[in-house]
PDB file of C-alpha atoms in Angstrom:
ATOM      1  CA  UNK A   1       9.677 -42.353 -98.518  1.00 37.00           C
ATOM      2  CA  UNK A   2       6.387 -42.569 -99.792  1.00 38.00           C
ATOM      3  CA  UNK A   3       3.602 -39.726-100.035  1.00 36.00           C
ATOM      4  CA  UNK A   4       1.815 -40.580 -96.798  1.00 39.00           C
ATOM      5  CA  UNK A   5       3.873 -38.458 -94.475  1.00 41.00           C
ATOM      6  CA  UNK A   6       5.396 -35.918 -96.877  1.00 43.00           C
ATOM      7  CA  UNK A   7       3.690 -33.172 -94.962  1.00 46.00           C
ATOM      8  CA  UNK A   8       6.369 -33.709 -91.929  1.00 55.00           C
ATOM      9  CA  UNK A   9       9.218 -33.319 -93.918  1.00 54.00           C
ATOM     10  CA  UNK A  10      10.819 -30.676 -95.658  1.00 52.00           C
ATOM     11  CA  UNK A  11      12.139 -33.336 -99.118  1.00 48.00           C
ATOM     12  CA  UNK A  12      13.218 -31.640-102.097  1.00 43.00           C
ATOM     13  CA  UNK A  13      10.216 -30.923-103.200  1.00 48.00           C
ATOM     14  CA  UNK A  14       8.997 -28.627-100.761  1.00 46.00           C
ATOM     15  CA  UNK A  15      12.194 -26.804-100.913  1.00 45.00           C
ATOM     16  CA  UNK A  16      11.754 -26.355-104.123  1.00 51.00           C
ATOM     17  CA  UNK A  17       8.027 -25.210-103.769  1.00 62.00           C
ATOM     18  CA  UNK A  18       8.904 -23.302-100.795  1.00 86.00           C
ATOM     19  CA  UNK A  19       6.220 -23.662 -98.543  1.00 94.00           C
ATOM     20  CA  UNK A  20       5.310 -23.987 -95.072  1.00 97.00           C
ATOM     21  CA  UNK A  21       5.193 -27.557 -93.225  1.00 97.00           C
ATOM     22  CA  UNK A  22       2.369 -27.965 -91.243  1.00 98.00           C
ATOM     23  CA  UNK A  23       2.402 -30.581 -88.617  1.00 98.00           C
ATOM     24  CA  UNK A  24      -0.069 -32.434 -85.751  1.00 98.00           C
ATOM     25  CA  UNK A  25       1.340 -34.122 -83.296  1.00 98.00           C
ATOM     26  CA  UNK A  26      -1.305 -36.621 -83.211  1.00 97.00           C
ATOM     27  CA  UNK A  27      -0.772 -37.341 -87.044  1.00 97.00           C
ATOM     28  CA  UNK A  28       2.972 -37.808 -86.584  1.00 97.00           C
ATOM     29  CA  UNK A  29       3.599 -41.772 -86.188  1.00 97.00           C
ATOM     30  CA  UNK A  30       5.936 -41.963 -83.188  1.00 97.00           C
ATOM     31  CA  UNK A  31       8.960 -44.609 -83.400  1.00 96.00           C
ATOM     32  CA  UNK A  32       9.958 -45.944 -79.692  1.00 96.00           C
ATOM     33  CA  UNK A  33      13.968 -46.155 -79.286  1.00 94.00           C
ATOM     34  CA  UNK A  34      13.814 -47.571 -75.710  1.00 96.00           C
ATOM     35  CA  UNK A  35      11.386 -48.991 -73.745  1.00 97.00           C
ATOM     36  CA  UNK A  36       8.570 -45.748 -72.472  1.00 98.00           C
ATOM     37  CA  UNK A  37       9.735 -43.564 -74.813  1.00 98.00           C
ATOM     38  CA  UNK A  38       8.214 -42.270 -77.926  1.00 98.00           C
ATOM     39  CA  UNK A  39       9.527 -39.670 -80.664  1.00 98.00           C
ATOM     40  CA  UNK A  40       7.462 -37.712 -82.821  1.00 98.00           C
ATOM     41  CA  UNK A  41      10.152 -35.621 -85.438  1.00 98.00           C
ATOM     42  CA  UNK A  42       9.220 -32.882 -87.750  1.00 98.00           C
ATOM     43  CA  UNK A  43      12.428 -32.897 -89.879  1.00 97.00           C
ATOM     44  CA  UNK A  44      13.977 -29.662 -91.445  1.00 97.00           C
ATOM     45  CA  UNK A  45      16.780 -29.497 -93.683  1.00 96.00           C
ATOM     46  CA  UNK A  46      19.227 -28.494 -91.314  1.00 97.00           C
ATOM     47  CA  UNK A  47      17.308 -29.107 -87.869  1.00 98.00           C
ATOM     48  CA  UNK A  48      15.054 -31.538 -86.514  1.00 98.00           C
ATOM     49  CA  UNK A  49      12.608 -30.982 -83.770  1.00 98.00           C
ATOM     50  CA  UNK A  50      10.881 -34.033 -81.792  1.00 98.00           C
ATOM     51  CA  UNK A  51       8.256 -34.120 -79.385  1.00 98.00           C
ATOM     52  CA  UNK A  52       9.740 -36.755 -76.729  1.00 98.00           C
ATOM     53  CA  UNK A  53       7.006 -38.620 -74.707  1.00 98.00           C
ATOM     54  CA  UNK A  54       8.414 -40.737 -71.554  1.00 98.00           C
ATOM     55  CA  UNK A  55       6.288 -42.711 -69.239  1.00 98.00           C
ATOM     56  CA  UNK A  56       7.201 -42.171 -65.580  1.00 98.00           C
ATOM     57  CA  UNK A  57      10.390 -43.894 -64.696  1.00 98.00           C
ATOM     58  CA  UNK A  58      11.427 -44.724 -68.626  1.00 98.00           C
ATOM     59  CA  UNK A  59      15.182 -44.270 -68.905  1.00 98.00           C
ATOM     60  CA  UNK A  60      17.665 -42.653 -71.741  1.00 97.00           C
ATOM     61  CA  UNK A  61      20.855 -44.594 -71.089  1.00 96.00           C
ATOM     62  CA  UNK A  62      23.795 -42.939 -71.138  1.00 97.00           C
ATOM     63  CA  UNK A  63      24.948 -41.806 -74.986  1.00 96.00           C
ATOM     64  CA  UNK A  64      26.667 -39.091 -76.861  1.00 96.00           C
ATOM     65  CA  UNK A  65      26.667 -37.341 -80.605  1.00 96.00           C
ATOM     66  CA  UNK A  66      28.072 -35.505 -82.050  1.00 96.00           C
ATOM     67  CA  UNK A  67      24.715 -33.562 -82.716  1.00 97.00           C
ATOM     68  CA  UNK A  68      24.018 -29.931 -80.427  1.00 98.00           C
ATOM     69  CA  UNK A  69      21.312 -30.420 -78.420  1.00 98.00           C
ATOM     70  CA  UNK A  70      18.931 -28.305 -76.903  1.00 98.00           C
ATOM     71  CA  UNK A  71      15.342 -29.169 -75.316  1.00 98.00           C
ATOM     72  CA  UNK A  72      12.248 -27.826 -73.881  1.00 98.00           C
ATOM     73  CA  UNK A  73      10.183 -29.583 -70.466  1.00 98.00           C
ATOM     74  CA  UNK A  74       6.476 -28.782 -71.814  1.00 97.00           C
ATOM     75  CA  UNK A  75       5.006 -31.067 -69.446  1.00 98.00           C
ATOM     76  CA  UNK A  76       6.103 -33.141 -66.261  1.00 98.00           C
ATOM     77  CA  UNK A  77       9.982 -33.483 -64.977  1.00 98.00           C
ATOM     78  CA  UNK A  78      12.827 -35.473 -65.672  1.00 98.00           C
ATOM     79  CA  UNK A  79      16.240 -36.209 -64.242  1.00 98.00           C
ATOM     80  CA  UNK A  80      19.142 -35.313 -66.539  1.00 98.00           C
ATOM     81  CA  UNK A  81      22.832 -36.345 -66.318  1.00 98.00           C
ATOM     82  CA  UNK A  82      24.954 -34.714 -68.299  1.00 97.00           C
ATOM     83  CA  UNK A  83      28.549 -35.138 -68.183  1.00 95.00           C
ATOM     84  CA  UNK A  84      28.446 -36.260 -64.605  1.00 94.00           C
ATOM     85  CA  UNK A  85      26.044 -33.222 -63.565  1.00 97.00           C
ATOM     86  CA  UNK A  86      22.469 -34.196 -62.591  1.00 98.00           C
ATOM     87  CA  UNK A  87      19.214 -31.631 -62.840  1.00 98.00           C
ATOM     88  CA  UNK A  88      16.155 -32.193 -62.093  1.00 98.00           C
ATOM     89  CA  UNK A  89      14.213 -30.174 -64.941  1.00 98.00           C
ATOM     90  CA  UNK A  90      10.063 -29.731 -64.865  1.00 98.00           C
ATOM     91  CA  UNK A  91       7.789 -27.258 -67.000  1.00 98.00           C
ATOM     92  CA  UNK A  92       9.976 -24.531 -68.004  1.00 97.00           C
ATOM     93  CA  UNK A  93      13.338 -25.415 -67.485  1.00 98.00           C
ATOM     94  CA  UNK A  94      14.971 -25.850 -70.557  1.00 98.00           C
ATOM     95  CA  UNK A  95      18.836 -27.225 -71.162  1.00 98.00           C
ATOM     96  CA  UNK A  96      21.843 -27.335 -73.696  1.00 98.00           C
ATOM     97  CA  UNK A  97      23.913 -30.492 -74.497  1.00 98.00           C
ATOM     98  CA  UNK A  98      27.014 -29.665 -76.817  1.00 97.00           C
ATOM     99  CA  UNK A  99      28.413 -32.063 -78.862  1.00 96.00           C
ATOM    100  CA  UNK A 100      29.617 -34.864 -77.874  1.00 96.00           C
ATOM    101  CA  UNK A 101      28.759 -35.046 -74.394  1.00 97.00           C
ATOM    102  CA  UNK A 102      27.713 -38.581 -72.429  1.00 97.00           C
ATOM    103  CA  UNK A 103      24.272 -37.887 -71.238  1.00 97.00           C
ATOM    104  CA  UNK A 104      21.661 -39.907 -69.614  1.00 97.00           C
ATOM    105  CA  UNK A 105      18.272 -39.143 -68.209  1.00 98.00           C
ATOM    106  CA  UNK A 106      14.924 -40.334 -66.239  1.00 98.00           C
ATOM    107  CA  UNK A 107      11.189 -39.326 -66.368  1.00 98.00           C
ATOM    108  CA  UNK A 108       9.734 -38.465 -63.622  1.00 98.00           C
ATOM    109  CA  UNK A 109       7.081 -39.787 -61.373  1.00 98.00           C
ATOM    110  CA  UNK A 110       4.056 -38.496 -64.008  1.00 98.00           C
ATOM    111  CA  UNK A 111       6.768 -38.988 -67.159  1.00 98.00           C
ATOM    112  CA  UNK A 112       7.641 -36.080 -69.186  1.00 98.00           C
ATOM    113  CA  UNK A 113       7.290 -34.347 -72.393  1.00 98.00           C
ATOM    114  CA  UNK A 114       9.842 -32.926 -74.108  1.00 98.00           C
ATOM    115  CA  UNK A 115      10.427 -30.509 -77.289  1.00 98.00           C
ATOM    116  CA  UNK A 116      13.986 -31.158 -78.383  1.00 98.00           C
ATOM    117  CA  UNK A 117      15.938 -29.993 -81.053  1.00 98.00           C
ATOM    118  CA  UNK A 118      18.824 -31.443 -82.542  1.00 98.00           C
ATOM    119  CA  UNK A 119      21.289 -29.896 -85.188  1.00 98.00           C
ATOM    120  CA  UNK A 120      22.312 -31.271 -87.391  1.00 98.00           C
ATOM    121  CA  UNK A 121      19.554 -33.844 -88.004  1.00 98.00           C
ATOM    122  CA  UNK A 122      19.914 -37.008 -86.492  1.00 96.00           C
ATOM    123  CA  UNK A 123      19.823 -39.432 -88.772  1.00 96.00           C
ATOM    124  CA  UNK A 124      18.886 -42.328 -87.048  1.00 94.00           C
ATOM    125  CA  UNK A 125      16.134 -40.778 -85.542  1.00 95.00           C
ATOM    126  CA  UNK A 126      15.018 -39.817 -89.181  1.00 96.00           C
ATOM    127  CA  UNK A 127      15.499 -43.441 -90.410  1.00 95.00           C
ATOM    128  CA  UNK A 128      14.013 -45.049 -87.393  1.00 94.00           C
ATOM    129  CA  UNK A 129      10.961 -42.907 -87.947  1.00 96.00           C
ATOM    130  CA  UNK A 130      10.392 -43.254 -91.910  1.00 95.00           C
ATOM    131  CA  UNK A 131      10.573 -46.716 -91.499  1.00 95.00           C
ATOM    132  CA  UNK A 132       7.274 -46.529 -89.136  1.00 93.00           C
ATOM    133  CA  UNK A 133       5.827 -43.458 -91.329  1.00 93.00           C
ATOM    134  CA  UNK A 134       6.331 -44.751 -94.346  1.00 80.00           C
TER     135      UNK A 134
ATOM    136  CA  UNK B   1      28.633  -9.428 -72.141  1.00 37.00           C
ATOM    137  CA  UNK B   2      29.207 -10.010 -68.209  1.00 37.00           C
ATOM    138  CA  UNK B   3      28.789 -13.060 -66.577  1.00 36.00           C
ATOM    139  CA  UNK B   4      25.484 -12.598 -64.469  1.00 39.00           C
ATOM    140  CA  UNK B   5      23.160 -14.200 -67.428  1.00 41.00           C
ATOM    141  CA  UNK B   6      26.701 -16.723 -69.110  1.00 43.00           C
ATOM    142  CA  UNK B   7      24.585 -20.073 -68.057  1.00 46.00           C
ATOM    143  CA  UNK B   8      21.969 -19.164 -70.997  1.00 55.00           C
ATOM    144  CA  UNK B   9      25.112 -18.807 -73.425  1.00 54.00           C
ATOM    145  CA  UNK B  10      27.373 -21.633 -74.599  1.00 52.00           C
ATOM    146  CA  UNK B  11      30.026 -18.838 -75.633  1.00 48.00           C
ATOM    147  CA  UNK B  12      33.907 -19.425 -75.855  1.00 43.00           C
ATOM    148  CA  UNK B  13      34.309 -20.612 -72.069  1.00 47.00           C
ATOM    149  CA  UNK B  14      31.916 -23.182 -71.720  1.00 46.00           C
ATOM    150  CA  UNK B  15      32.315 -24.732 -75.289  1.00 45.00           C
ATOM    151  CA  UNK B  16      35.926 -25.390 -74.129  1.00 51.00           C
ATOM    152  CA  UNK B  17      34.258 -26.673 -70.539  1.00 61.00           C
ATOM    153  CA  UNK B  18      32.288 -28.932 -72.292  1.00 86.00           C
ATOM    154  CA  UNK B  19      29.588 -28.778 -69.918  1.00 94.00           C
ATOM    155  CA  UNK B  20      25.596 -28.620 -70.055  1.00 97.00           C
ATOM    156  CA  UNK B  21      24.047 -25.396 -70.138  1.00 97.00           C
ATOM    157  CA  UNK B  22      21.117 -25.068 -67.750  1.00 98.00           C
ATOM    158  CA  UNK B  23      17.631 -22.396 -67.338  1.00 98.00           C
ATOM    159  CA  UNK B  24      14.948 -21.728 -66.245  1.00 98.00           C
ATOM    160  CA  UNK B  25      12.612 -19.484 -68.066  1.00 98.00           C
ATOM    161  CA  UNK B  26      11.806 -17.251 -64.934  1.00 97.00           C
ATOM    162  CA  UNK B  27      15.245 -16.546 -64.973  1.00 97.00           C
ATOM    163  CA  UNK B  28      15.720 -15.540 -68.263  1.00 97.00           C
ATOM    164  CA  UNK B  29      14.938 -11.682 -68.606  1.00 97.00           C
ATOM    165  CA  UNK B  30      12.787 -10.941 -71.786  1.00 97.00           C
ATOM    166  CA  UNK B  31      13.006  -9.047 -74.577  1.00 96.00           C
ATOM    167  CA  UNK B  32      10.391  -7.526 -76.530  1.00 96.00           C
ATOM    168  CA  UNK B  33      10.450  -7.145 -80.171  1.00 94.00           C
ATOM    169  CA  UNK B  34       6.838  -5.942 -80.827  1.00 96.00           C
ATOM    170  CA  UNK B  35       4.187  -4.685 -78.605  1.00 97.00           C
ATOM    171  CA  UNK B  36       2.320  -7.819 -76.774  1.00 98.00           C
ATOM    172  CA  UNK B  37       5.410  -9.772 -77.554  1.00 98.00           C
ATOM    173  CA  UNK B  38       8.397 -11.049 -74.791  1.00 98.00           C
ATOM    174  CA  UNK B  39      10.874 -13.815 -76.234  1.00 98.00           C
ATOM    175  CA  UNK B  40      13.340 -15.491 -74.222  1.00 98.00           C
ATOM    176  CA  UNK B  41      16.295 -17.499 -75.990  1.00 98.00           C
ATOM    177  CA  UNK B  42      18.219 -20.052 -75.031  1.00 98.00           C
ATOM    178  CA  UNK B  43      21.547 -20.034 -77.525  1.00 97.00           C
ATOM    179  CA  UNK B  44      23.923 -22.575 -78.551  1.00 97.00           C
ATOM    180  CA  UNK B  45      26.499 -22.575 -80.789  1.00 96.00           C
ATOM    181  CA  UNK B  46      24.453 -23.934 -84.052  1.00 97.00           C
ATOM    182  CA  UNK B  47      20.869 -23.359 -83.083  1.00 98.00           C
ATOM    183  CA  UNK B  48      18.622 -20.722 -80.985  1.00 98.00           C
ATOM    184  CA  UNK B  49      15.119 -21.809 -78.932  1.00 98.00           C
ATOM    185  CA  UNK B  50      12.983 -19.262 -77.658  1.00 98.00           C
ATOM    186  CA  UNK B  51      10.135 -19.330 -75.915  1.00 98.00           C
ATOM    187  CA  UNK B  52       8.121 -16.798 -77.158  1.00 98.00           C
ATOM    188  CA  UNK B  53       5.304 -15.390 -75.586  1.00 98.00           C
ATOM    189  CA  UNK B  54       2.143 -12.874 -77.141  1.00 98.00           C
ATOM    190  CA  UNK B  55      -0.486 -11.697 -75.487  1.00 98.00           C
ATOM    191  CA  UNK B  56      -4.280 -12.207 -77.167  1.00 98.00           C
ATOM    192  CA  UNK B  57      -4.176 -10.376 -80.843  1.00 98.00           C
ATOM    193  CA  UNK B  58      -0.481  -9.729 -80.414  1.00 98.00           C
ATOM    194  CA  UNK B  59       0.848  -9.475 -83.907  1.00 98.00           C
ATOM    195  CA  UNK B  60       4.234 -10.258 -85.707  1.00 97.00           C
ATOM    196  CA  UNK B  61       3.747  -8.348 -88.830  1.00 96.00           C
ATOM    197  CA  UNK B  62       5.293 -10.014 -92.249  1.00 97.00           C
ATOM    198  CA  UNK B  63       9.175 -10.255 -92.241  1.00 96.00           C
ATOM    199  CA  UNK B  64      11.472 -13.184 -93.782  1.00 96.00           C
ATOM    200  CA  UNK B  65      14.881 -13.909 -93.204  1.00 96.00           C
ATOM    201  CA  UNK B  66      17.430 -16.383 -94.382  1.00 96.00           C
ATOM    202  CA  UNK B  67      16.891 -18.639 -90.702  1.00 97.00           C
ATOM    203  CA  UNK B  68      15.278 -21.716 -91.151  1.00 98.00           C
ATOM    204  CA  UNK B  69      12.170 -21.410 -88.443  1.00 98.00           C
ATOM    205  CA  UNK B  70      10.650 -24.587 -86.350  1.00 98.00           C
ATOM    206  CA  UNK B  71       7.925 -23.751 -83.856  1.00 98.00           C
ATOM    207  CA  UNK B  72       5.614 -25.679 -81.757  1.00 98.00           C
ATOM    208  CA  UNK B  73       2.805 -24.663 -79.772  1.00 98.00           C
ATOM    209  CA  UNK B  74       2.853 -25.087 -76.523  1.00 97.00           C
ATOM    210  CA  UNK B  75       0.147 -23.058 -74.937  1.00 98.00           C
ATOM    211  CA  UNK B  76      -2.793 -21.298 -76.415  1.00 98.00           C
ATOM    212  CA  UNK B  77      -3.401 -20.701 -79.820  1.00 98.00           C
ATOM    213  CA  UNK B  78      -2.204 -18.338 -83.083  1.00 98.00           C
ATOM    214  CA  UNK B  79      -2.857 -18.261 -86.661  1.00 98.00           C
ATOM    215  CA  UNK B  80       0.210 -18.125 -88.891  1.00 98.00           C
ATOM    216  CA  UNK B  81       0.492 -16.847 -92.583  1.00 98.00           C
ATOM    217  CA  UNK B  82       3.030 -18.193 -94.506  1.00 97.00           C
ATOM    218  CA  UNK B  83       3.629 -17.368 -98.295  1.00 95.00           C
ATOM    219  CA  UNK B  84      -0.420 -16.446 -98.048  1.00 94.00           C
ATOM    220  CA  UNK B  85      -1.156 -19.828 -96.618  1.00 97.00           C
ATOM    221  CA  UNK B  86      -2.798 -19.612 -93.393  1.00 98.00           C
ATOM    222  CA  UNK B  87      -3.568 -22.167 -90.528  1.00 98.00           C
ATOM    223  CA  UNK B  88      -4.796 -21.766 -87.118  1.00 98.00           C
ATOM    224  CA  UNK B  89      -2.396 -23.610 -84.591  1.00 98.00           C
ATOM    225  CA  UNK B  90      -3.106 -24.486 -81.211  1.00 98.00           C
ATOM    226  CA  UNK B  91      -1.013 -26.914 -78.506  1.00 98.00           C
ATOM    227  CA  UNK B  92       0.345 -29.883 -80.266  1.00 97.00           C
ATOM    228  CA  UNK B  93       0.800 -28.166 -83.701  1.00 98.00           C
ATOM    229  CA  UNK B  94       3.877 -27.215 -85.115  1.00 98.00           C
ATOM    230  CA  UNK B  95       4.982 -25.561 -88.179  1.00 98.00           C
ATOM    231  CA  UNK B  96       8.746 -25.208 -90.475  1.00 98.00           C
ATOM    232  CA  UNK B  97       9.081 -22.139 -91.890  1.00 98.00           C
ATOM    233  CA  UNK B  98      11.746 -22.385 -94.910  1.00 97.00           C
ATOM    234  CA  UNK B  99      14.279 -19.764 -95.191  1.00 96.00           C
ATOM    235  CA  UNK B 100      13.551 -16.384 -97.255  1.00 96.00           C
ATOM    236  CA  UNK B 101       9.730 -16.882 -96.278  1.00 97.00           C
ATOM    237  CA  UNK B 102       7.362 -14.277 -95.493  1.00 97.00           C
ATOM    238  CA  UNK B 103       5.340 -14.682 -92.885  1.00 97.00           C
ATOM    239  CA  UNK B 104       3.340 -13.285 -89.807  1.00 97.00           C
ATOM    240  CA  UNK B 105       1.309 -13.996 -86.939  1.00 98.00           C
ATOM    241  CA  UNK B 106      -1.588 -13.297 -84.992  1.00 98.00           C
ATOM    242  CA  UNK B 107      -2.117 -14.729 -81.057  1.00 98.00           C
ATOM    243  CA  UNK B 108      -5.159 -16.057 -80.665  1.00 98.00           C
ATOM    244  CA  UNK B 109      -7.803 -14.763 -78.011  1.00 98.00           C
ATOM    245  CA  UNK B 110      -6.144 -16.285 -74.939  1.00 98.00           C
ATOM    246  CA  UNK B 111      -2.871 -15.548 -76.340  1.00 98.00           C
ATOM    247  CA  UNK B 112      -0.017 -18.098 -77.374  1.00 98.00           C
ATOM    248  CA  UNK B 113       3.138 -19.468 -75.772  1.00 98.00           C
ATOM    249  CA  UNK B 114       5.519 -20.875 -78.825  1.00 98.00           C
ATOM    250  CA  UNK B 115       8.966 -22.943 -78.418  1.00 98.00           C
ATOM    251  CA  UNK B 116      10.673 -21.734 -81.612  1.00 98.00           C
ATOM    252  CA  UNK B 117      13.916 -22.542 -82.597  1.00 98.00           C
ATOM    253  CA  UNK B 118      15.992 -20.825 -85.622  1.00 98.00           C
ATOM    254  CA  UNK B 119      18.945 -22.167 -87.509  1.00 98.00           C
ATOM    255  CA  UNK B 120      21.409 -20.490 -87.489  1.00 98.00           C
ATOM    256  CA  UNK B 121      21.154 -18.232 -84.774  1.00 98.00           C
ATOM    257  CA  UNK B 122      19.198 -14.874 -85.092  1.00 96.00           C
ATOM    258  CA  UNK B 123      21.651 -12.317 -84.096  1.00 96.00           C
ATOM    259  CA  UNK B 124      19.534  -9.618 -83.865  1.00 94.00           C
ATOM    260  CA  UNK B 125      17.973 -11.740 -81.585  1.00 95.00           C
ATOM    261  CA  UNK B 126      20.886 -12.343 -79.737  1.00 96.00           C
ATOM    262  CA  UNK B 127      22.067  -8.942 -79.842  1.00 95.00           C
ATOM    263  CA  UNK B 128      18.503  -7.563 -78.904  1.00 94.00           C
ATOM    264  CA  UNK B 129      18.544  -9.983 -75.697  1.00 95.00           C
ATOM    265  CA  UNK B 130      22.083  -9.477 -74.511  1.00 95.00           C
ATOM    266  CA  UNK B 131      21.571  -5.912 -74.569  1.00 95.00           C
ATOM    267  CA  UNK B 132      18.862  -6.443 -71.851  1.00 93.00           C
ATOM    268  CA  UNK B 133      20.346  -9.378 -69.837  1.00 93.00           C
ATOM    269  CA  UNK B 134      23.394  -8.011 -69.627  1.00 80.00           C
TER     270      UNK B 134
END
């Protein structure tokens, strides 16, 4: 990875320099894994946390990993299926997927933002994005 | 602990369920670590999010501990210190706190709502909460 982005990730040498990351959303370069859907990571070294933006409607087929996961509404609803149990979730409601577990979801009529963590890191999320951060 | 608050806890039974976990902040009871301050968790079995809540100059005076620390803001603002470098955060910020890092906080003036997440668990934390919800 080059220098551009280093602020958003926590590379060897931060850890070695032990400092803080600081991070803007709107200076994180989102990658799009579906159609409507945009993910902005900050990447830890043993947790990753992404700001998840879906238009209204945009849909998360259904998928597992073996990755805990564990997410935030911060603004607007979705629809969640997980392992055959569907929630509607808005501003507030927060929600647990273990590992793997087939899950699917759907944004809502004004699309949703989430804050979702996933340990460990998911690496394809992490690759997807330095390849659009640089 | 009893099984009136289990749906915010994937403990023994539902890791072996395999099923979602499921809140809603208004029904998680708070805790309060420090004057000004309520945090309510959410815990898996890897990772712990809490929304944490402090009221306008609330402050979390300097600790470290060995939990790696990922916050975003979410509402209102707060300035951080960490390792004596400070920032001012509001909505749309976030911040990675390394492990064995002091730091602190102040809320700003219309106080601060913060999605953090720790890794691993805080058991204090945990401990401090259950005692409450039961």
């Amino acid at each position: 990875m080059s220098g551009t982005v280093e602020v958003n990730e926590a590379g060897a040498d931060s850890r070695s320099a032990k400092s803080a990351t600081w991070v803007r959303r709107a200076e994180v370069p989102p990658f799009s894994p579906a159609q409507g859907i945009q993910i902005q990571p900050v990447i830890g070294e043993s947790l990753m946390t992404c700001w998840i933006a879906m238009e209204p409607g945009a849909v998360v087929a259904e998928h597992s990993h073996v990755h805990e996961q564990l997410g935030v509404v911060v603004e607007g609803s979705v629809t969640l299926t997980v392992a055959g149990e569907t929630r509607e979730l808005v501003v507030g409601d927060a929600y647990l997927v273990p590992s793997d577990l087939a899950h699917n979801g759907v944004a809502g009529a004004n699309g949703v933002l989430l804050v979702e963590t996933f340990v460990p890191i998911r690496e394809e999320y992490a690759k997807a994005w330095r390849a659009i951060a640089g």
